[in-house]
Tab-separated table of C-alpha atoms in Angstrom:
chain	number	residue	atom	x	y	z
A	1	PHE	CA	108.322	239.905	49.849
A	2	PHE	CA	111.622	239.893	48.062
A	3	VAL	CA	112.821	237.049	45.805
A	4	GLU	CA	116.497	236.964	44.946
A	5	ASP	CA	116.577	234.237	42.284
A	6	SER	CA	115.042	235.373	38.981
A	7	SER	CA	113.691	231.887	38.178
A	8	ASP	CA	111.975	231.794	41.580
A	9	GLN	CA	110.581	235.257	40.912
A	10	GLN	CA	109.109	234.141	37.586
A	11	SER	CA	107.596	231.116	39.279
A	12	VAL	CA	105.953	233.256	41.970
A	13	VAL	CA	104.560	235.678	39.378
A	14	ALA	CA	103.202	232.809	37.284
A	15	GLU	CA	101.567	231.241	40.340
A	16	ALA	CA	100.024	234.577	41.345
A	17	GLY	CA	98.641	234.962	37.838
A	18	ARG	CA	97.117	231.481	37.965
A	19	LEU	CA	95.423	232.212	41.296
A	20	LYS	CA	94.102	235.554	40.069
A	21	GLU	CA	92.658	233.922	36.953
A	22	ALA	CA	91.049	231.124	38.990
A	23	LEU	CA	89.527	233.575	41.486
A	24	GLY	CA	88.061	235.569	38.625
A	25	ARG	CA	86.012	232.677	37.302
A	26	LYS	CA	82.330	233.035	38.011
A	27	ALA	CA	81.824	229.446	39.150
A	28	THR	CA	84.826	229.420	41.499
A	29	VAL	CA	83.903	228.684	45.124
A	30	TRP	CA	87.388	228.024	46.439
A	31	ILE	CA	90.809	227.259	45.028
A	32	PRO	CA	93.707	225.228	46.441
A	33	LEU	CA	96.764	227.295	47.336
A	34	LYS	CA	99.091	224.474	48.358
A	35	HIS	CA	98.955	220.700	48.718
A	36	LYS	CA	100.721	218.497	51.269
A	37	VAL	CA	101.778	221.266	53.693
A	38	SER	CA	103.600	220.277	56.874
A	39	GLY	CA	102.062	220.474	60.332
A	40	GLU	CA	104.346	223.400	61.197
A	41	VAL	CA	103.227	225.404	58.152
A	42	LYS	CA	99.588	224.702	59.000
A	43	LYS	CA	100.119	225.917	62.567
A	44	ASN	CA	101.824	229.134	61.440
A	45	ILE	CA	99.083	229.976	58.919
A	46	GLU	CA	96.334	229.322	61.440
A	47	ALA	CA	98.044	231.750	63.827
A	48	LEU	CA	97.608	234.520	61.235
A	49	LYS	CA	93.794	234.098	61.440
A	50	ILE	CA	93.245	235.113	57.817
A	51	GLU	CA	89.546	235.124	56.921
A	52	GLY	CA	88.652	232.773	54.065
A	53	ILE	CA	91.669	230.479	54.315
A	54	GLY	CA	91.092	226.970	55.591
A	55	PHE	CA	92.558	223.480	55.485
A	56	GLU	CA	91.244	220.227	54.088
A	57	HIS	CA	92.436	216.674	54.600
A	58	GLU	CA	93.220	214.947	51.314
A	59	GLU	CA	93.132	211.248	50.535
A	60	ARG	CA	96.074	209.803	48.664
A	61	ARG	CA	96.227	206.838	46.336
A	62	TYR	CA	98.290	203.985	47.739
A	63	TYR	CA	99.602	201.243	45.462
A	64	PRO	CA	100.434	198.237	47.679
A	65	GLU	CA	101.597	196.146	44.711
A	66	ALA	CA	103.845	198.906	43.305
A	67	SER	CA	103.859	198.631	39.492
A	68	ALA	CA	101.516	195.618	39.318
A	69	ALA	CA	98.654	196.233	36.873
A	70	ALA	CA	99.866	199.818	36.393
A	71	GLN	CA	98.548	200.162	32.855
A	72	ILE	CA	95.160	198.795	33.919
A	73	LEU	CA	94.885	201.109	36.917
A	74	GLY	CA	96.316	204.359	35.566
A	75	PHE	CA	97.181	206.979	38.186
A	76	VAL	CA	95.897	210.064	40.021
A	77	GLY	CA	97.665	213.319	39.193
A	78	LYS	CA	96.915	217.035	39.334
A	79	ASN	CA	94.966	218.888	36.662
A	80	GLU	CA	95.471	222.536	35.652
A	81	GLU	CA	93.477	223.707	38.669
A	82	GLY	CA	95.698	221.709	41.002
A	83	GLU	CA	92.936	219.232	41.797
A	84	ASP	CA	93.194	215.444	41.786
A	85	GLN	CA	92.226	213.800	38.502
A	86	GLY	CA	92.459	210.273	37.168
A	87	TYR	CA	94.559	209.623	34.088
A	88	PHE	CA	94.722	206.545	31.847
A	89	GLY	CA	93.349	203.072	32.558
A	90	LEU	CA	90.557	202.713	35.095
A	91	GLU	CA	91.445	205.992	36.804
A	92	GLY	CA	90.861	207.908	33.580
A	93	TYR	CA	87.809	205.959	32.408
A	94	TYR	CA	85.962	206.101	35.738
A	95	ASP	CA	87.312	209.455	36.973
A	96	LEU	CA	83.895	211.087	37.377
A	97	VAL	CA	82.342	208.257	39.390
A	98	LEU	CA	85.476	207.731	41.491
A	99	SER	CA	85.890	211.374	42.465
A	100	GLY	CA	82.242	212.199	43.188
A	101	LYS	CA	81.117	215.833	43.485
A	102	PRO	CA	82.025	218.330	46.241
A	103	GLY	CA	79.303	219.932	48.345
A	104	PHE	CA	78.490	223.643	48.443
A	105	LEU	CA	77.390	225.971	51.269
A	106	SER	CA	76.574	229.658	50.728
A	107	ARG	CA	75.546	231.711	53.790
A	108	GLU	CA	75.282	235.427	54.597
A	109	LYS	CA	77.273	236.641	57.626
A	110	ASP	CA	77.350	239.912	59.533
A	111	ALA	CA	80.373	242.124	60.129
A	112	THR	CA	81.443	239.991	63.093
A	113	GLY	CA	81.400	236.804	60.984
A	114	LEU	CA	78.238	235.363	62.535
A	115	PRO	CA	75.469	233.936	60.302
A	116	ILE	CA	72.526	236.312	59.691
A	117	ILE	CA	69.447	234.484	60.986
A	118	LEU	CA	67.149	235.652	58.188
A	119	GLY	CA	69.906	235.848	55.616
A	120	SER	CA	70.032	233.710	52.485
A	121	GLU	CA	71.508	230.239	52.756
A	122	ARG	CA	72.038	227.605	50.100
A	123	GLU	CA	73.490	224.150	50.558
A	124	ILE	CA	74.164	221.320	48.110
A	125	SER	CA	75.209	218.009	49.629
A	126	ALA	CA	78.387	216.359	48.432
A	127	ILE	CA	78.145	213.196	46.347
A	128	GLU	CA	80.623	210.606	47.546
A	129	GLY	CA	82.711	208.805	44.949
A	130	VAL	CA	82.148	205.099	44.413
A	131	GLU	CA	84.591	202.204	44.749
A	132	LEU	CA	85.442	199.899	41.873
A	133	VAL	CA	85.686	196.143	42.283
A	134	THR	CA	87.519	194.693	39.296
A	135	ASN	CA	87.396	191.284	37.653
A	136	ILE	CA	91.190	191.119	37.894
A	137	ASP	CA	92.317	188.002	39.734
A	138	LYS	CA	95.328	189.045	41.811
A	139	ARG	CA	97.032	185.654	41.645
A	140	VAL	CA	96.570	185.374	37.876
A	141	GLN	CA	97.759	188.971	37.412
A	142	LEU	CA	100.938	188.517	39.452
A	143	THR	CA	101.692	185.194	37.732
A	144	LEU	CA	101.198	186.785	34.332
A	145	GLU	CA	103.455	189.739	35.119
A	146	LYS	CA	106.245	187.607	36.559
A	147	LYS	CA	106.270	185.164	33.638
A	148	LEU	CA	105.858	187.870	31.000
A	149	LEU	CA	108.821	189.875	32.274
A	150	GLU	CA	110.948	186.718	32.478
A	151	GLY	CA	109.955	185.767	28.927
A	152	MET	CA	110.639	189.222	27.557
A	153	GLU	CA	114.147	189.137	28.995
A	154	LYS	CA	114.774	185.506	27.999
A	155	TYR	CA	113.832	186.020	24.351
A	156	GLY	CA	115.238	189.544	24.067
A	157	ALA	CA	111.984	191.221	23.036
A	158	SER	CA	111.696	195.003	22.974
A	159	SER	CA	108.195	194.778	24.462
A	160	ALA	CA	105.648	192.142	25.444
A	161	SER	CA	102.009	191.931	26.451
A	162	ALA	CA	99.500	189.327	27.593
A	163	ILE	CA	95.791	189.103	28.403
A	164	VAL	CA	93.758	186.448	30.223
A	165	MET	CA	90.009	186.617	29.595
A	166	GLU	CA	86.969	184.545	30.555
A	167	PRO	CA	85.259	183.880	27.202
A	168	SER	CA	81.709	183.344	28.471
A	169	THR	CA	81.498	186.653	30.381
A	170	GLY	CA	84.192	188.855	28.844
A	171	SER	CA	85.758	189.347	32.285
A	172	ILE	CA	89.394	190.435	32.067
A	173	LEU	CA	91.164	188.283	34.649
A	174	ALA	CA	94.646	189.665	33.985
A	175	MET	CA	96.346	192.084	31.617
A	176	SER	CA	99.951	193.165	31.474
A	177	SER	CA	102.515	194.762	29.218
A	178	PHE	CA	106.155	195.734	29.483
A	179	PRO	CA	107.884	198.162	29.664
A	180	SER	CA	105.694	199.457	32.495
A	181	TYR	CA	105.855	202.087	35.261
A	182	ASP	CA	105.164	202.704	38.954
A	183	PRO	CA	101.930	204.749	39.318
A	184	ALA	CA	103.104	206.095	42.690
A	185	LYS	CA	106.081	207.682	40.878
A	186	TYR	CA	104.409	208.493	37.559
A	187	SER	CA	106.203	211.845	37.244
A	188	GLN	CA	109.484	209.973	36.775
A	189	PHE	CA	108.236	208.295	33.573
A	190	GLY	CA	107.485	209.585	30.086
A	191	ASP	CA	104.049	209.603	28.463
A	192	SER	CA	104.884	206.542	26.344
A	193	TYR	CA	104.836	204.351	29.476
A	194	PHE	CA	101.303	205.342	30.454
A	195	LYS	CA	99.583	204.197	27.272
A	196	ASN	CA	98.311	200.619	27.454
A	197	PRO	CA	99.430	198.901	24.209
A	198	VAL	CA	96.934	196.080	24.780
A	199	VAL	CA	94.078	198.451	23.967
A	200	SER	CA	95.780	201.222	22.001
A	201	ASP	CA	98.450	199.742	19.700
A	202	SER	CA	97.493	198.069	16.414
A	203	PHE	CA	99.610	195.495	14.606
A	204	GLU	CA	99.269	193.120	11.673
A	205	PRO	CA	98.540	189.832	13.452
A	206	GLY	CA	99.867	187.298	10.966
A	207	SER	CA	98.936	183.639	11.343
A	208	VAL	CA	96.852	183.916	14.542
A	209	PHE	CA	94.345	185.731	12.313
A	210	LYS	CA	93.892	182.562	10.259
A	211	VAL	CA	91.513	181.114	12.846
A	212	ILE	CA	89.135	184.063	12.378
A	213	VAL	CA	89.159	183.774	8.577
A	214	MET	CA	88.795	179.974	8.655
A	215	ALA	CA	85.963	180.165	11.214
A	216	SER	CA	84.161	182.610	8.916
A	217	ALA	CA	84.544	180.297	5.918
A	218	LEU	CA	83.297	177.306	7.922
A	219	ASP	CA	80.262	179.279	9.047
A	220	GLN	CA	79.540	180.460	5.493
A	221	GLY	CA	79.777	176.856	4.293
A	222	VAL	CA	82.318	177.556	1.541
A	223	VAL	CA	84.727	175.030	3.093
A	224	GLU	CA	84.535	172.109	5.512
A	225	PRO	CA	87.324	170.652	7.658
A	226	ASP	CA	88.018	167.935	5.070
A	227	THR	CA	87.819	170.233	2.022
A	228	LYS	CA	90.985	169.820	-0.042
A	229	CYS	CA	92.988	172.774	-1.285
A	230	ASP	CA	93.523	172.314	-5.021
A	231	ILE	CA	96.099	175.128	-5.350
A	232	CYS	CA	98.421	174.171	-2.495
A	233	GLN	CA	101.038	172.368	-4.583
A	234	GLY	CA	103.273	175.443	-4.874
A	235	PRO	CA	103.513	179.250	-4.662
A	236	LEU	CA	100.337	181.101	-5.648
A	237	LYS	CA	100.546	183.995	-8.129
A	238	VAL	CA	98.126	186.801	-7.280
A	239	ASP	CA	98.367	189.768	-9.635
A	240	LYS	CA	102.129	190.460	-9.814
A	241	TYR	CA	102.929	188.882	-6.439
A	242	PHE	CA	103.723	185.323	-5.344
A	243	ILE	CA	102.346	183.964	-2.078
A	244	GLU	CA	104.535	181.319	-0.458
A	245	THR	CA	104.368	179.182	2.648
A	246	TRP	CA	106.473	180.375	5.577
A	247	ASN	CA	108.956	177.474	5.196
A	248	LYS	CA	108.719	177.016	1.394
A	249	GLU	CA	107.219	173.540	1.907
A	250	TYR	CA	104.026	172.588	0.043
A	251	ARG	CA	101.434	169.868	0.577
A	252	PRO	CA	99.231	169.135	-2.443
A	253	ASP	CA	95.591	168.344	-1.599
A	254	SER	CA	95.940	169.624	1.968
A	255	THR	CA	92.701	169.583	3.934
A	256	MET	CA	91.543	172.671	5.811
A	257	VAL	CA	92.744	170.999	9.011
A	258	ASP	CA	96.203	170.666	7.433
A	259	VAL	CA	96.113	174.318	6.373
A	260	ILE	CA	95.648	175.409	9.997
A	261	VAL	CA	98.024	172.839	11.506
A	262	TYR	CA	100.869	173.697	9.108
A	263	SER	CA	99.901	177.399	8.932
A	264	ASP	CA	99.768	177.350	5.136
A	265	ASN	CA	99.578	180.847	3.622
A	266	VAL	CA	98.636	179.517	0.187
A	267	GLY	CA	95.861	177.449	1.737
A	268	MET	CA	94.525	180.497	3.589
A	269	ALA	CA	94.574	182.575	0.396
A	270	TYR	CA	92.468	179.770	-1.112
A	271	VAL	CA	90.031	180.019	1.825
A	272	ALA	CA	89.789	183.804	1.487
A	273	GLN	CA	89.115	183.495	-2.249
A	274	ARG	CA	86.349	180.961	-1.598
A	275	LEU	CA	84.808	183.308	0.941
A	276	GLY	CA	85.033	186.462	-1.188
A	277	ALA	CA	85.923	190.020	-0.205
A	278	ASP	CA	82.432	191.215	0.739
A	279	SER	CA	81.648	188.166	2.877
A	280	LEU	CA	85.043	188.308	4.584
A	281	TYR	CA	84.514	192.001	5.333
A	282	ASP	CA	81.095	191.286	6.856
A	283	TYR	CA	82.496	188.538	9.095
A	284	LEU	CA	85.444	190.641	10.240
A	285	ASP	CA	83.005	193.409	11.088
A	286	LYS	CA	80.911	190.982	13.164
A	287	PHE	CA	84.056	189.762	14.926
A	288	GLY	CA	84.728	193.396	15.899
A	289	ILE	CA	87.790	193.930	13.720
A	290	GLY	CA	88.196	197.626	12.941
A	291	LYS	CA	85.891	198.707	15.789
A	292	LEU	CA	86.371	199.593	19.443
A	293	THR	CA	85.541	196.715	21.779
A	294	GLY	CA	84.117	199.101	24.375
A	295	ILE	CA	86.398	197.866	27.149
A	296	ASP	CA	86.250	200.098	30.238
A	297	LEU	CA	89.801	201.460	30.004
A	298	GLN	CA	90.773	204.940	28.886
A	299	GLY	CA	92.711	205.185	25.644
A	300	GLU	CA	91.253	202.374	23.526
A	301	ALA	CA	92.000	202.913	19.838
A	302	SER	CA	91.354	201.002	16.639
A	303	SER	CA	92.571	200.915	13.067
A	304	ALA	CA	89.736	200.983	10.536
A	305	LEU	CA	89.101	198.147	8.117
A	306	ARG	CA	89.629	198.959	4.471
A	307	GLN	CA	86.249	200.086	3.128
A	308	LYS	CA	83.913	197.427	1.823
A	309	GLY	CA	84.015	197.274	-1.956
A	310	SER	CA	87.565	198.642	-2.161
A	311	TRP	CA	89.392	195.333	-1.606
A	312	ASN	CA	91.420	194.071	-4.563
A	313	ILE	CA	92.486	190.479	-5.141
A	314	VAL	CA	95.790	191.007	-3.313
A	315	ASP	CA	94.055	192.533	-0.285
A	316	LEU	CA	91.712	189.548	-0.119
A	317	ALA	CA	94.457	186.930	-0.435
A	318	THR	CA	96.816	188.485	2.129
A	319	ALA	CA	94.019	189.120	4.641
A	320	GLY	CA	93.583	185.344	4.684
A	321	PHE	CA	96.877	185.018	6.572
A	322	GLY	CA	96.742	188.242	8.592
A	323	GLN	CA	98.632	190.735	6.444
A	324	GLY	CA	97.163	194.093	5.464
A	325	VAL	CA	94.725	193.966	8.392
A	326	ALA	CA	95.499	195.656	11.718
A	327	VAL	CA	94.136	194.729	15.148
A	328	THR	CA	94.808	195.580	18.769
A	329	PRO	CA	95.520	192.719	21.182
A	330	ILE	CA	92.164	193.297	22.915
A	331	GLN	CA	90.327	193.069	19.572
A	332	LEU	CA	92.150	189.858	18.710
A	333	ILE	CA	91.492	188.061	21.990
A	334	THR	CA	87.856	189.205	21.987
A	335	ALA	CA	87.384	187.747	18.497
A	336	VAL	CA	89.036	184.438	19.427
A	337	SER	CA	86.938	184.341	22.608
A	338	ALA	CA	83.866	184.195	20.358
A	339	ILE	CA	85.207	180.931	18.901
A	340	ALA	CA	85.770	179.613	22.436
A	341	ASN	CA	82.274	180.763	23.479
A	342	ASP	CA	80.248	178.701	20.973
A	343	GLY	CA	80.325	181.513	18.417
A	344	ILE	CA	79.047	184.321	20.664
A	345	LEU	CA	81.124	187.488	21.053
A	346	VAL	CA	80.987	189.231	24.449
A	347	LYS	CA	82.344	192.692	25.281
A	348	PRO	CA	85.494	192.644	27.463
A	349	GLN	CA	84.989	194.115	30.935
A	350	VAL	CA	87.508	195.023	33.655
A	351	VAL	CA	85.198	196.244	36.447
A	352	GLY	CA	82.818	193.726	37.995
A	353	SER	CA	80.878	195.919	40.415
A	354	LEU	CA	80.502	199.409	41.887
A	355	LYS	CA	80.294	200.031	45.647
A	356	GLY	CA	79.064	202.967	47.681
A	357	PRO	CA	78.023	203.550	51.299
A	358	GLY	CA	75.654	200.679	52.060
A	359	TRP	CA	75.178	199.490	48.486
A	360	GLU	CA	76.834	197.442	45.757
A	361	GLU	CA	75.826	197.056	42.118
A	362	ASP	CA	77.122	194.247	39.918
A	363	ILE	CA	77.973	195.071	36.329
A	364	ARG	CA	76.410	192.170	34.509
A	365	PRO	CA	78.076	190.997	31.303
A	366	GLU	CA	76.244	191.994	28.164
A	367	ALA	CA	74.417	189.229	26.323
A	368	GLY	CA	76.752	189.458	23.358
A	369	HIS	CA	75.887	188.601	19.774
A	370	ARG	CA	76.330	185.543	17.612
A	371	VAL	CA	79.161	185.785	15.106
A	372	ILE	CA	79.295	182.196	13.852
A	373	SER	CA	77.247	179.062	14.504
A	374	LYS	CA	78.075	176.670	17.327
A	375	GLU	CA	78.849	174.033	14.704
A	376	ALA	CA	81.412	176.298	13.048
A	377	SER	CA	82.955	177.194	16.423
A	378	ASP	CA	83.213	173.492	17.330
A	379	GLU	CA	84.894	172.711	14.001
A	380	MET	CA	87.318	175.622	14.397
A	381	THR	CA	88.110	174.593	17.964
A	382	ALA	CA	88.907	171.047	16.813
A	383	MET	CA	91.273	172.451	14.181
A	384	MET	CA	93.023	174.584	16.793
A	385	VAL	CA	93.428	171.528	19.027
A	386	GLU	CA	95.174	169.754	16.153
A	387	ALA	CA	97.335	172.834	15.530
A	388	ALA	CA	98.413	172.929	19.181
A	389	LYS	CA	99.314	169.219	19.109
A	390	GLY	CA	100.814	168.957	15.642
A	391	GLY	CA	101.923	172.417	14.512
A	392	GLU	CA	105.360	174.011	14.698
A	393	ALA	CA	104.914	174.683	18.432
A	394	LYS	CA	103.981	171.077	19.249
A	395	TRP	CA	107.173	170.663	21.275
A	396	THR	CA	105.830	173.203	23.802
A	397	HIS	CA	102.457	171.468	24.227
A	398	LEU	CA	101.692	170.186	27.737
A	399	ARG	CA	100.892	166.501	27.388
A	400	GLY	CA	97.456	165.441	28.568
A	401	PHE	CA	95.909	168.920	28.440
A	402	LYS	CA	93.444	169.693	25.664
A	403	VAL	CA	94.451	173.137	24.437
A	404	ALA	CA	93.109	174.916	21.358
A	405	GLY	CA	95.794	177.263	20.094
A	406	LYS	CA	97.493	178.966	17.168
A	407	THR	CA	100.859	180.641	16.664
A	408	GLY	CA	101.436	183.809	14.696
A	409	THR	CA	104.647	185.328	13.349
A	410	ALA	CA	103.888	188.685	11.759
A	411	GLN	CA	106.510	190.596	9.829
A	412	ILE	CA	106.590	194.280	10.751
A	413	PRO	CA	105.882	196.609	7.801
A	414	ILE	CA	108.686	199.161	7.395
A	415	ALA	CA	108.806	201.797	4.633
A	416	GLY	CA	106.408	199.942	2.358
A	417	HIS	CA	107.864	196.455	2.723
A	418	TYR	CA	108.016	193.656	5.298
A	419	ASP	CA	111.192	192.953	7.256
A	420	ALA	CA	111.598	189.202	7.775
A	421	GLU	CA	113.909	189.739	10.749
A	422	LYS	CA	111.625	192.161	12.626
A	423	THR	CA	108.552	190.306	13.778
A	424	ILE	CA	105.748	190.293	16.302
A	425	ALA	CA	105.416	186.778	17.695
A	426	SER	CA	102.127	185.722	19.244
A	427	PHE	CA	100.217	182.729	20.533
A	428	VAL	CA	96.516	182.643	21.345
A	429	GLY	CA	94.801	179.683	22.948
A	430	PHE	CA	92.096	178.524	25.324
A	431	ALA	CA	91.712	175.655	27.749
A	432	PRO	CA	90.176	173.234	28.283
A	433	ALA	CA	89.254	173.296	24.604
A	434	ASP	CA	85.755	171.852	25.117
A	435	GLU	CA	84.737	173.998	28.119
A	436	PRO	CA	87.202	176.900	28.276
A	437	LYS	CA	87.961	178.477	31.634
A	438	PHE	CA	90.178	181.112	30.033
A	439	VAL	CA	91.507	182.470	26.758
A	440	MET	CA	95.040	183.856	26.757
A	441	LEU	CA	96.973	185.899	24.208
A	442	VAL	CA	100.732	186.483	24.441
A	443	THR	CA	102.559	188.843	22.079
A	444	MET	CA	106.254	189.751	21.862
A	445	LYS	CA	107.746	192.466	19.683
A	446	GLU	CA	111.049	191.836	17.929
A	447	PRO	CA	112.300	188.833	19.929
A	448	GLN	CA	116.047	188.490	19.349
A	449	SER	CA	116.543	184.802	20.162
A	450	SER	CA	114.293	183.772	17.268
A	451	PRO	CA	111.791	185.593	15.052
A	452	TRP	CA	109.371	182.640	15.199
A	453	ALA	CA	106.399	182.475	17.570
A	454	SER	CA	106.823	178.706	17.894
A	455	GLU	CA	110.160	179.354	19.633
A	456	THR	CA	109.195	182.424	21.706
A	457	ALA	CA	105.527	183.312	22.291
A	458	ALA	CA	104.291	179.700	22.315
A	459	PRO	CA	106.671	178.368	25.006
A	460	LEU	CA	105.959	181.494	27.075
A	461	TRP	CA	102.192	180.894	26.732
A	462	TYR	CA	102.567	177.320	27.976
A	463	SER	CA	104.881	178.420	30.782
A	464	ILE	CA	102.129	180.734	32.048
A	465	ALA	CA	99.385	178.163	31.403
A	466	LYS	CA	101.279	175.524	33.386
A	467	ASP	CA	100.822	177.694	36.490
A	468	LEU	CA	97.222	178.604	35.653
A	469	PHE	CA	95.910	175.061	35.023
A	470	PRO	CA	95.930	173.919	38.668
A	471	TYR	CA	94.575	177.284	39.831
A	472	PHE	CA	91.604	176.981	37.466
A	473	GLY	CA	91.138	173.320	38.382
A	474	ILE	CA	92.062	172.119	34.891
A	475	GLN	CA	93.163	168.487	35.040
A	476	PRO	CA	94.977	166.470	32.355
A	477	GLU	CA	92.728	164.114	30.422
A	478	ASN	CA	94.979	161.116	31.007
């Protein structure tokens, strides 16, 4: 046939080359020529009665909630062979089990097209793909997305993310981040939208990290809740640097409870020094910092911890308040969930069961491993309860509800220094503190209304929690 437009001609030639290459592969049984043809085109081709050309009904992904949970789900697109393939999120991680395997039938025919009775015949049955049943709670997910988007716009953040997790099982009940995309229209978005920052983007966590360091020190026995900090009367000189509190206020003889409540950087440097670099490294490793959590989502990444034995005195001191250490949001909430779960860390899990024709298999949560003692987790929880009630974000606290929580305002490192005006604000907490139904982490990047988590991430956390409490059956204590 004749093609007038040169660009169309190049396209046709390229397509012909692709088909020729595909047909030349030894393992090729059939190749798709065109997807989503109209009924009229199908009728016209069938009228030609071309041997070897047939039609196949295709299933299409349908997203009834539009962009809801997009970065958890991922999407189905076409690979280089023109076949459906899952990308990102659950679609990418479980692509092989979702798609199954096609069947195969090889049979000898005579010149008239009829099967030869004694001819060779080989058949391999198709393996049907399985269905995934997730742990995502639709109501919690939609609540989280609505509130998170409202909060991002209210506080002028460039991006925001949140996770809700069940600490005893590791079940991910909800996960969201913005900006997001519509998986049904994925071709209209750039690659940066598809990546899930909750599992792939690392950041220096700042003060929320203090609960992990303090919990480690409590477990090691180098401090107790009433241990007094004997260097908290002013700035602390470490090598050629001075460590200061965030508000330049100092409390001599602060207890460890005070250090957490008032988020004292000097006090946390004291805790880190008492613990020592090697011990702190070992605890961070047990908490999963610097390692993949193993969550069942495609694209999980992790920054490595600085090698054991290479930490200097500045590295040790600043790690005490969450600088110089990078985590992903999923690593952070998994570590804090260990504190909420009596000291036992459990792997996060999105899918709860697999289903096939006539069968269903639950994915049981892994047993987990002990990171700190129950006594240390109880002491750390009590400190976090005091921080939620008496810290800088106390004005956001919901009266009557026992929440264990901690704010974090992390300066973003830029060109070798920290910018005080560019921050990542976060709040992590669990409720009820004594028998947690959920752990939730909220993070916001570069909020414009205020750089402080106590004025951005914390009120957003409580705004979400206010809707979740009645759903989880959490009642006020008085």
